Amino acid sequence: MPVRTSCRIRHARLEGTTVHLCLGPAQLPSVLRVVYLVFTEGYAASSGDDLLRPDLADEAMRLAPILDRLLHGEREVTGLLALLLTDAGARQGSTRRGPGAARRPGPRALDADLIAGEQISGDGAVSSHLAAVSRIPANMEVFSCSRSPEGGIDTHYGYEGDRWRLRRIAPVDTAFITTPLAALLRVPGHMEVWWDSRPRSLDGAYWYGQDWTRYQLSPGPMSIGLAAVSHKLEHMEVMWVGEDGAVNTVYWYGP
């Protein structure tokens, strides 16, 4: 079924500029599921002599950005596109050892050109306004700023075999639409995210198994550029570029 559906969509020549899709809440999950099935079929074919079908994976990677442009603002579409880009980048970075090479446990190489080459529209205007972490195996959290005029910080989270869900971290009128985002795991299972907030300040939120808790990290205006790193357990450093061009940093070294 994935192959047949993919061919029908391709023959319809959806180029993402003049076509308007009318998909209700009941139809959209099925469409996204088909695109993801086409993608996974490309890396583990369920039939035929070839284990890998790059043409199918490439077709899914072509369709996902088109759907994202046509269904502008649909959070689940943006989440699927981010998932495909991350997974494809990891797969291509890992399989450079040779076709069908097994991926070993541990940190995976990423194809940075593939991930950086696709600007993600939707709730995150471009890729620099998205941040993602994997809290536990088979989980992904994608953070973005809501495209509504009032702003707000959202996270789309999903588990393998389940649908994407939305959680609001910061309410409307608390973030700029163009805010940079940074996120990391301070310890396995514990997440932190930071953004440029209203009124001008650097705000953050953490999740330690219960509800998200917001806090102000630093007062004063920001410019562009925000990064975070945890070079060992319980340690975090957040860096940003101020309006004067200076690089600022704050750090937290836990017990």
PDB file of C-alpha atoms in Angstrom:
ATOM      1  CA  MET A   1       0.000   0.000   0.000  1.00  0.00           C
ATOM      2  CA  PRO A   2       2.713   2.586   0.743  1.00  0.00           C
ATOM      3  CA  VAL A   3       4.216   2.203  -2.740  1.00  0.00           C
ATOM      4  CA  ARG A   4       0.865   2.472  -4.514  1.00  0.00           C
ATOM      5  CA  THR A   5      -0.148   5.535  -2.498  1.00  0.00           C
ATOM      6  CA  SER A   6       3.215   7.158  -3.123  1.00  0.00           C
ATOM      7  CA  CYS A   7       2.837   6.683  -6.877  1.00  0.00           C
ATOM      8  CA  ARG A   8      -0.624   8.229  -6.849  1.00  0.00           C
ATOM      9  CA  ILE A   9       0.618  11.293  -5.003  1.00  0.00           C
ATOM     10  CA  ARG A  10       3.605  11.652  -7.313  1.00  0.00           C
ATOM     11  CA  HIS A  11       1.461  11.337 -10.440  1.00  0.00           C
ATOM     12  CA  ALA A  12      -0.809  14.057  -9.083  1.00  0.00           C
ATOM     13  CA  ARG A  13       2.237  16.376  -9.330  1.00  0.00           C
ATOM     14  CA  LEU A  14       1.873  18.136  -5.995  1.00  0.00           C
ATOM     15  CA  GLU A  15       4.455  20.875  -6.341  1.00  0.00           C
ATOM     16  CA  GLY A  16       3.512  22.843  -3.246  1.00  0.00           C
ATOM     17  CA  THR A  17       2.581  26.183  -4.812  1.00  0.00           C
ATOM     18  CA  THR A  18      -0.947  26.147  -6.255  1.00  0.00           C
ATOM     19  CA  VAL A  19      -2.547  23.039  -4.772  1.00  0.00           C
ATOM     20  CA  HIS A  20      -4.791  23.293  -1.731  1.00  0.00           C
ATOM     21  CA  LEU A  21      -5.467  20.197   0.352  1.00  0.00           C
ATOM     22  CA  CYS A  22      -8.679  19.802   2.322  1.00  0.00           C
ATOM     23  CA  LEU A  23      -7.808  17.312   5.021  1.00  0.00           C
ATOM     24  CA  GLY A  24      -9.905  17.095   8.130  1.00  0.00           C
ATOM     25  CA  PRO A  25      -8.687  15.913  11.526  1.00  0.00           C
ATOM     26  CA  ALA A  26      -9.782  12.380  10.649  1.00  0.00           C
ATOM     27  CA  GLN A  27      -7.827  12.203   7.366  1.00  0.00           C
ATOM     28  CA  LEU A  28      -4.554  13.918   8.280  1.00  0.00           C
ATOM     29  CA  PRO A  29      -3.158  11.183  10.583  1.00  0.00           C
ATOM     30  CA  SER A  30      -3.686   8.599   7.823  1.00  0.00           C
ATOM     31  CA  VAL A  31      -1.823  10.731   5.277  1.00  0.00           C
ATOM     32  CA  LEU A  32       1.091  11.307   7.642  1.00  0.00           C
ATOM     33  CA  ARG A  33       1.173   7.606   8.494  1.00  0.00           C
ATOM     34  CA  VAL A  34       1.436   6.698   4.803  1.00  0.00           C
ATOM     35  CA  VAL A  35       4.317   9.136   4.263  1.00  0.00           C
ATOM     36  CA  TYR A  36       6.152   7.670   7.243  1.00  0.00           C
ATOM     37  CA  LEU A  37       5.492   4.110   6.028  1.00  0.00           C
ATOM     38  CA  VAL A  38       6.928   5.008   2.623  1.00  0.00           C
ATOM     39  CA  PHE A  39       9.993   6.408   4.383  1.00  0.00           C
ATOM     40  CA  THR A  40      10.574   3.341   6.572  1.00  0.00           C
ATOM     41  CA  GLU A  41       9.959   1.001   3.629  1.00  0.00           C
ATOM     42  CA  GLY A  42      12.922   2.651   1.929  1.00  0.00           C
ATOM     43  CA  TYR A  43      15.271   1.591   4.723  1.00  0.00           C
ATOM     44  CA  ALA A  44      13.786  -1.848   5.441  1.00  0.00           C
ATOM     45  CA  ALA A  45      11.801  -3.162   2.471  1.00  0.00           C
ATOM     46  CA  SER A  46       9.091  -5.637   3.451  1.00  0.00           C
ATOM     47  CA  SER A  47       9.255  -7.474   0.104  1.00  0.00           C
ATOM     48  CA  GLY A  48      11.550  -7.927  -2.881  1.00  0.00           C
ATOM     49  CA  ASP A  49      15.210  -8.826  -3.183  1.00  0.00           C
ATOM     50  CA  ASP A  50      16.603  -5.482  -2.010  1.00  0.00           C
ATOM     51  CA  LEU A  51      16.686  -4.573   1.673  1.00  0.00           C
ATOM     52  CA  LEU A  52      17.154  -0.886   0.886  1.00  0.00           C
ATOM     53  CA  ARG A  53      14.855   1.118  -1.417  1.00  0.00           C
ATOM     54  CA  PRO A  54      16.383   4.618  -1.512  1.00  0.00           C
ATOM     55  CA  ASP A  55      13.814   5.722  -4.097  1.00  0.00           C
ATOM     56  CA  LEU A  56      11.011   5.262  -1.557  1.00  0.00           C
ATOM     57  CA  ALA A  57      12.866   7.075   1.218  1.00  0.00           C
ATOM     58  CA  ASP A  58      13.653   9.923  -1.178  1.00  0.00           C
ATOM     59  CA  GLU A  59      10.002  10.108  -2.233  1.00  0.00           C
ATOM     60  CA  ALA A  60       8.882  10.452   1.384  1.00  0.00           C
ATOM     61  CA  MET A  61      11.511  13.137   1.934  1.00  0.00           C
ATOM     62  CA  ARG A  62      10.111  14.965  -1.115  1.00  0.00           C
ATOM     63  CA  LEU A  63       6.492  14.693   0.005  1.00  0.00           C
ATOM     64  CA  ALA A  64       6.949  15.767   3.636  1.00  0.00           C
ATOM     65  CA  PRO A  65       8.119  19.347   2.842  1.00  0.00           C
ATOM     66  CA  ILE A  66       5.334  19.685   0.252  1.00  0.00           C
ATOM     67  CA  LEU A  67       2.701  18.715   2.816  1.00  0.00           C
ATOM     68  CA  ASP A  68       4.280  21.097   5.305  1.00  0.00           C
ATOM     69  CA  ARG A  69       3.972  23.978   2.838  1.00  0.00           C
ATOM     70  CA  LEU A  70       0.430  23.082   1.779  1.00  0.00           C
ATOM     71  CA  LEU A  71      -0.836  22.508   5.321  1.00  0.00           C
ATOM     72  CA  HIS A  72       0.904  25.528   6.761  1.00  0.00           C
ATOM     73  CA  GLY A  73       0.762  25.621  10.567  1.00  0.00           C
ATOM     74  CA  GLU A  74      -0.225  21.966  11.139  1.00  0.00           C
ATOM     75  CA  ARG A  75       1.913  20.935  14.094  1.00  0.00           C
ATOM     76  CA  GLU A  76       1.852  17.209  13.336  1.00  0.00           C
ATOM     77  CA  VAL A  77       3.099  17.828   9.785  1.00  0.00           C
ATOM     78  CA  THR A  78       5.995  19.939  11.048  1.00  0.00           C
ATOM     79  CA  GLY A  79       6.791  17.290  13.639  1.00  0.00           C
ATOM     80  CA  LEU A  80       6.828  14.540  11.011  1.00  0.00           C
ATOM     81  CA  LEU A  81       9.148  16.569   8.785  1.00  0.00           C
ATOM     82  CA  ALA A  82      11.547  17.174  11.680  1.00  0.00           C
ATOM     83  CA  LEU A  83      11.473  13.459  12.507  1.00  0.00           C
ATOM     84  CA  LEU A  84      12.218  12.412   8.918  1.00  0.00           C
ATOM     85  CA  LEU A  85      15.078  14.897   8.589  1.00  0.00           C
ATOM     86  CA  THR A  86      16.677  13.773  11.838  1.00  0.00           C
ATOM     87  CA  ASP A  87      16.216  10.063  11.124  1.00  0.00           C
ATOM     88  CA  ALA A  88      17.404  10.331   7.528  1.00  0.00           C
ATOM     89  CA  GLY A  89      20.437  12.345   8.597  1.00  0.00           C
ATOM     90  CA  ALA A  90      21.314   9.742  11.216  1.00  0.00           C
ATOM     91  CA  ARG A  91      20.784   6.839   8.816  1.00  0.00           C
ATOM     92  CA  GLN A  92      22.857   8.382   6.037  1.00  0.00           C
ATOM     93  CA  GLY A  93      25.622   9.320   8.431  1.00  0.00           C
ATOM     94  CA  SER A  94      25.672   5.785   9.868  1.00  0.00           C
ATOM     95  CA  THR A  95      25.474   3.863   6.580  1.00  0.00           C
ATOM     96  CA  ARG A  96      28.478   5.515   4.969  1.00  0.00           C
ATOM     97  CA  ARG A  97      30.400   2.417   6.057  1.00  0.00           C
ATOM     98  CA  GLY A  98      28.542   0.548   3.302  1.00  0.00           C
ATOM     99  CA  PRO A  99      25.047  -0.495   2.156  1.00  0.00           C
ATOM    100  CA  GLY A 100      23.190  -2.472   4.797  1.00  0.00           C
ATOM    101  CA  ALA A 101      25.884  -1.965   7.442  1.00  0.00           C
ATOM    102  CA  ALA A 102      24.507  -2.484  10.928  1.00  0.00           C
ATOM    103  CA  ARG A 103      24.219   0.552  13.158  1.00  0.00           C
ATOM    104  CA  ARG A 104      25.947   0.024  16.474  1.00  0.00           C
ATOM    105  CA  PRO A 105      24.513   1.266  19.778  1.00  0.00           C
ATOM    106  CA  GLY A 106      25.760   4.617  20.993  1.00  0.00           C
ATOM    107  CA  PRO A 107      26.092   8.087  19.466  1.00  0.00           C
ATOM    108  CA  ARG A 108      25.152   8.154  15.785  1.00  0.00           C
ATOM    109  CA  ALA A 109      26.847  10.108  13.062  1.00  0.00           C
ATOM    110  CA  LEU A 110      24.627  12.691  11.396  1.00  0.00           C
ATOM    111  CA  ASP A 111      24.519  13.862   7.817  1.00  0.00           C
ATOM    112  CA  ALA A 112      24.649  17.567   8.663  1.00  0.00           C
ATOM    113  CA  ASP A 113      24.198  18.666   5.044  1.00  0.00           C
ATOM    114  CA  LEU A 114      20.897  16.790   4.772  1.00  0.00           C
ATOM    115  CA  ILE A 115      19.495  18.172   8.024  1.00  0.00           C
ATOM    116  CA  ALA A 116      20.682  21.753   7.470  1.00  0.00           C
ATOM    117  CA  GLY A 117      19.568  21.773   3.842  1.00  0.00           C
ATOM    118  CA  GLU A 118      15.844  21.705   4.600  1.00  0.00           C
ATOM    119  CA  GLN A 119      14.206  24.756   6.118  1.00  0.00           C
ATOM    120  CA  ILE A 120      11.247  23.637   8.189  1.00  0.00           C
ATOM    121  CA  SER A 121       8.113  25.751   7.944  1.00  0.00           C
ATOM    122  CA  GLY A 122       5.093  25.589  10.175  1.00  0.00           C
ATOM    123  CA  ASP A 123       5.279  26.406  13.888  1.00  0.00           C
ATOM    124  CA  GLY A 124       9.043  26.827  13.614  1.00  0.00           C
ATOM    125  CA  ALA A 125       9.649  29.237  10.744  1.00  0.00           C
ATOM    126  CA  VAL A 126      13.093  27.858   9.909  1.00  0.00           C
ATOM    127  CA  SER A 127      15.277  25.138  11.321  1.00  0.00           C
ATOM    128  CA  SER A 128      17.091  27.545  13.682  1.00  0.00           C
ATOM    129  CA  HIS A 129      13.793  28.056  15.536  1.00  0.00           C
ATOM    130  CA  LEU A 130      13.481  24.356  16.337  1.00  0.00           C
ATOM    131  CA  ALA A 131      15.236  22.328  19.006  1.00  0.00           C
ATOM    132  CA  ALA A 132      14.939  18.597  19.591  1.00  0.00           C
ATOM    133  CA  VAL A 133      16.076  16.041  22.153  1.00  0.00           C
ATOM    134  CA  SER A 134      15.493  12.343  22.707  1.00  0.00           C
ATOM    135  CA  ARG A 135      14.592  11.973  26.374  1.00  0.00           C
ATOM    136  CA  ILE A 136      14.615   8.171  26.394  1.00  0.00           C
ATOM    137  CA  PRO A 137      15.055   5.538  23.661  1.00  0.00           C
ATOM    138  CA  ALA A 138      12.236   5.602  21.070  1.00  0.00           C
ATOM    139  CA  ASN A 139      11.130   9.095  22.170  1.00  0.00           C
ATOM    140  CA  MET A 140      11.571  12.486  20.515  1.00  0.00           C
ATOM    141  CA  GLU A 141      10.672  15.973  21.727  1.00  0.00           C
ATOM    142  CA  VAL A 142      10.612  18.832  19.204  1.00  0.00           C
ATOM    143  CA  PHE A 143      10.397  22.370  20.624  1.00  0.00           C
ATOM    144  CA  SER A 144       9.106  25.310  18.590  1.00  0.00           C
ATOM    145  CA  CYS A 145       7.633  28.777  18.905  1.00  0.00           C
ATOM    146  CA  SER A 146       3.969  29.027  17.985  1.00  0.00           C
ATOM    147  CA  ARG A 147       3.350  30.930  14.746  1.00  0.00           C
ATOM    148  CA  SER A 148       0.371  32.749  16.238  1.00  0.00           C
ATOM    149  CA  PRO A 149       0.924  36.526  16.583  1.00  0.00           C
ATOM    150  CA  GLU A 150       0.966  36.196  20.367  1.00  0.00           C
ATOM    151  CA  GLY A 151       3.817  33.669  20.398  1.00  0.00           C
ATOM    152  CA  GLY A 152       4.272  30.872  22.915  1.00  0.00           C
ATOM    153  CA  ILE A 153       6.558  27.836  23.312  1.00  0.00           C
ATOM    154  CA  ASP A 154       5.280  24.370  22.386  1.00  0.00           C
ATOM    155  CA  THR A 155       6.715  20.892  22.411  1.00  0.00           C
ATOM    156  CA  HIS A 156       5.593  18.085  20.131  1.00  0.00           C
ATOM    157  CA  TYR A 157       6.493  14.730  21.598  1.00  0.00           C
ATOM    158  CA  GLY A 158       6.081  11.224  20.344  1.00  0.00           C
ATOM    159  CA  TYR A 159       6.985   7.641  21.067  1.00  0.00           C
ATOM    160  CA  GLU A 160       7.747   4.933  18.557  1.00  0.00           C
ATOM    161  CA  GLY A 161       4.514   3.407  17.265  1.00  0.00           C
ATOM    162  CA  ASP A 162       2.336   6.186  18.695  1.00  0.00           C
ATOM    163  CA  ARG A 163       1.032   9.526  17.415  1.00  0.00           C
ATOM    164  CA  TRP A 164       2.552  12.941  18.056  1.00  0.00           C
ATOM    165  CA  ARG A 165       1.143  14.973  20.951  1.00  0.00           C
ATOM    166  CA  LEU A 166       1.300  18.682  21.728  1.00  0.00           C
ATOM    167  CA  ARG A 167       2.122  20.325  25.045  1.00  0.00           C
ATOM    168  CA  ARG A 168       2.274  24.088  25.681  1.00  0.00           C
ATOM    169  CA  ILE A 169       5.319  25.038  27.783  1.00  0.00           C
ATOM    170  CA  ALA A 170       4.962  28.833  27.832  1.00  0.00           C
ATOM    171  CA  PRO A 171       1.611  30.572  27.237  1.00  0.00           C
ATOM    172  CA  VAL A 172       0.882  33.050  24.464  1.00  0.00           C
ATOM    173  CA  ASP A 173       2.437  36.507  24.613  1.00  0.00           C
ATOM    174  CA  THR A 174       5.553  35.170  26.351  1.00  0.00           C
ATOM    175  CA  ALA A 175       7.861  34.526  23.371  1.00  0.00           C
ATOM    176  CA  PHE A 176       8.870  36.134  20.095  1.00  0.00           C
ATOM    177  CA  ILE A 177       7.942  34.245  16.926  1.00  0.00           C
ATOM    178  CA  THR A 178      11.538  34.469  15.685  1.00  0.00           C
ATOM    179  CA  THR A 179      13.114  33.394  18.964  1.00  0.00           C
ATOM    180  CA  PRO A 180      16.085  31.048  18.856  1.00  0.00           C
ATOM    181  CA  LEU A 181      15.699  27.864  20.888  1.00  0.00           C
ATOM    182  CA  ALA A 182      18.149  25.566  22.631  1.00  0.00           C
ATOM    183  CA  ALA A 183      17.435  22.324  24.466  1.00  0.00           C
ATOM    184  CA  LEU A 184      19.414  19.553  26.143  1.00  0.00           C
ATOM    185  CA  LEU A 185      19.288  16.709  28.646  1.00  0.00           C
ATOM    186  CA  ARG A 186      20.985  17.622  31.921  1.00  0.00           C
ATOM    187  CA  VAL A 187      20.715  14.001  32.997  1.00  0.00           C
ATOM    188  CA  PRO A 188      18.981  11.137  31.142  1.00  0.00           C
ATOM    189  CA  GLY A 189      15.227  11.725  31.162  1.00  0.00           C
ATOM    190  CA  HIS A 190      15.442  15.353  32.356  1.00  0.00           C
ATOM    191  CA  MET A 191      14.948  18.107  29.774  1.00  0.00           C
ATOM    192  CA  GLU A 192      15.779  21.822  29.703  1.00  0.00           C
ATOM    193  CA  VAL A 193      14.833  24.363  27.020  1.00  0.00           C
ATOM    194  CA  TRP A 194      15.593  28.107  26.652  1.00  0.00           C
ATOM    195  CA  TRP A 195      14.214  30.919  24.470  1.00  0.00           C
ATOM    196  CA  ASP A 196      14.029  34.715  24.045  1.00  0.00           C
ATOM    197  CA  SER A 197      11.015  35.802  26.079  1.00  0.00           C
ATOM    198  CA  ARG A 198       8.674  38.776  26.448  1.00  0.00           C
ATOM    199  CA  PRO A 199       9.451  41.186  28.027  1.00  0.00           C
ATOM    200  CA  ARG A 200      13.038  40.965  26.843  1.00  0.00           C
ATOM    201  CA  SER A 201      14.784  38.279  28.848  1.00  0.00           C
ATOM    202  CA  LEU A 202      16.250  34.825  28.469  1.00  0.00           C
ATOM    203  CA  ASP A 203      13.776  32.330  29.913  1.00  0.00           C
ATOM    204  CA  GLY A 204      13.918  28.601  30.372  1.00  0.00           C
ATOM    205  CA  ALA A 205      11.856  25.641  31.478  1.00  0.00           C
ATOM    206  CA  TYR A 206      12.715  22.230  32.849  1.00  0.00           C
ATOM    207  CA  TRP A 207      10.914  18.897  32.987  1.00  0.00           C
ATOM    208  CA  TYR A 208      11.911  16.364  35.634  1.00  0.00           C
ATOM    209  CA  GLY A 209       9.078  13.870  35.262  1.00  0.00           C
ATOM    210  CA  GLN A 210       6.136  16.076  36.293  1.00  0.00           C
ATOM    211  CA  ASP A 211       4.937  19.392  34.820  1.00  0.00           C
ATOM    212  CA  TRP A 212       7.120  21.854  32.928  1.00  0.00           C
ATOM    213  CA  THR A 213       8.444  24.603  35.242  1.00  0.00           C
ATOM    214  CA  ARG A 214       9.393  28.016  33.808  1.00  0.00           C
ATOM    215  CA  TYR A 215      12.051  30.384  35.135  1.00  0.00           C
ATOM    216  CA  GLN A 216      13.998  33.476  34.093  1.00  0.00           C
ATOM    217  CA  LEU A 217      17.653  32.761  33.383  1.00  0.00           C
ATOM    218  CA  SER A 218      18.874  36.269  32.561  1.00  0.00           C
ATOM    219  CA  PRO A 219      17.197  39.700  32.256  1.00  0.00           C
ATOM    220  CA  GLY A 220      17.905  42.084  29.414  1.00  0.00           C
ATOM    221  CA  PRO A 221      17.599  41.967  25.636  1.00  0.00           C
ATOM    222  CA  MET A 222      18.980  39.289  23.366  1.00  0.00           C
ATOM    223  CA  SER A 223      20.069  39.258  19.772  1.00  0.00           C
ATOM    224  CA  ILE A 224      20.472  36.200  17.559  1.00  0.00           C
ATOM    225  CA  GLY A 225      22.259  33.025  18.504  1.00  0.00           C
ATOM    226  CA  LEU A 226      21.554  30.686  21.385  1.00  0.00           C
ATOM    227  CA  ALA A 227      23.347  27.468  22.270  1.00  0.00           C
ATOM    228  CA  ALA A 228      23.521  25.068  25.197  1.00  0.00           C
ATOM    229  CA  VAL A 229      25.849  22.223  26.096  1.00  0.00           C
ATOM    230  CA  SER A 230      26.079  19.626  28.844  1.00  0.00           C
ATOM    231  CA  HIS A 231      29.647  18.335  28.781  1.00  0.00           C
ATOM    232  CA  LYS A 232      29.010  15.944  31.656  1.00  0.00           C
ATOM    233  CA  LEU A 233      26.117  14.858  33.869  1.00  0.00           C
ATOM    234  CA  GLU A 234      24.506  17.589  35.989  1.00  0.00           C
ATOM    235  CA  HIS A 235      26.484  20.347  34.213  1.00  0.00           C
ATOM    236  CA  MET A 236      24.926  22.878  31.817  1.00  0.00           C
ATOM    237  CA  GLU A 237      26.183  25.971  30.022  1.00  0.00           C
ATOM    238  CA  VAL A 238      23.986  28.348  28.022  1.00  0.00           C
ATOM    239  CA  MET A 239      25.513  30.881  25.608  1.00  0.00           C
ATOM    240  CA  TRP A 240      23.915  33.672  23.594  1.00  0.00           C
ATOM    241  CA  VAL A 241      24.848  36.772  21.577  1.00  0.00           C
ATOM    242  CA  GLY A 242      23.655  40.066  23.022  1.00  0.00           C
ATOM    243  CA  GLU A 243      22.567  43.110  21.031  1.00  0.00           C
ATOM    244  CA  ASP A 244      26.044  44.596  21.524  1.00  0.00           C
ATOM    245  CA  GLY A 245      27.580  41.580  19.785  1.00  0.00           C
ATOM    246  CA  ALA A 246      29.131  40.188  22.968  1.00  0.00           C
ATOM    247  CA  VAL A 247      28.854  36.500  23.783  1.00  0.00           C
ATOM    248  CA  ASN A 248      27.285  35.867  27.186  1.00  0.00           C
ATOM    249  CA  THR A 249      27.292  32.625  29.128  1.00  0.00           C
ATOM    250  CA  VAL A 250      25.758  31.263  32.297  1.00  0.00           C
ATOM    251  CA  TYR A 251      26.472  27.872  33.781  1.00  0.00           C
ATOM    252  CA  TRP A 252      24.977  25.513  36.317  1.00  0.00           C
ATOM    253  CA  TYR A 253      27.029  22.780  37.954  1.00  0.00           C
ATOM    254  CA  GLY A 254      24.794  20.489  39.943  1.00  0.00           C
ATOM    255  CA  PRO A 255      25.840  18.413  42.932  1.00  0.00           C
TER     256      PRO A 255
END
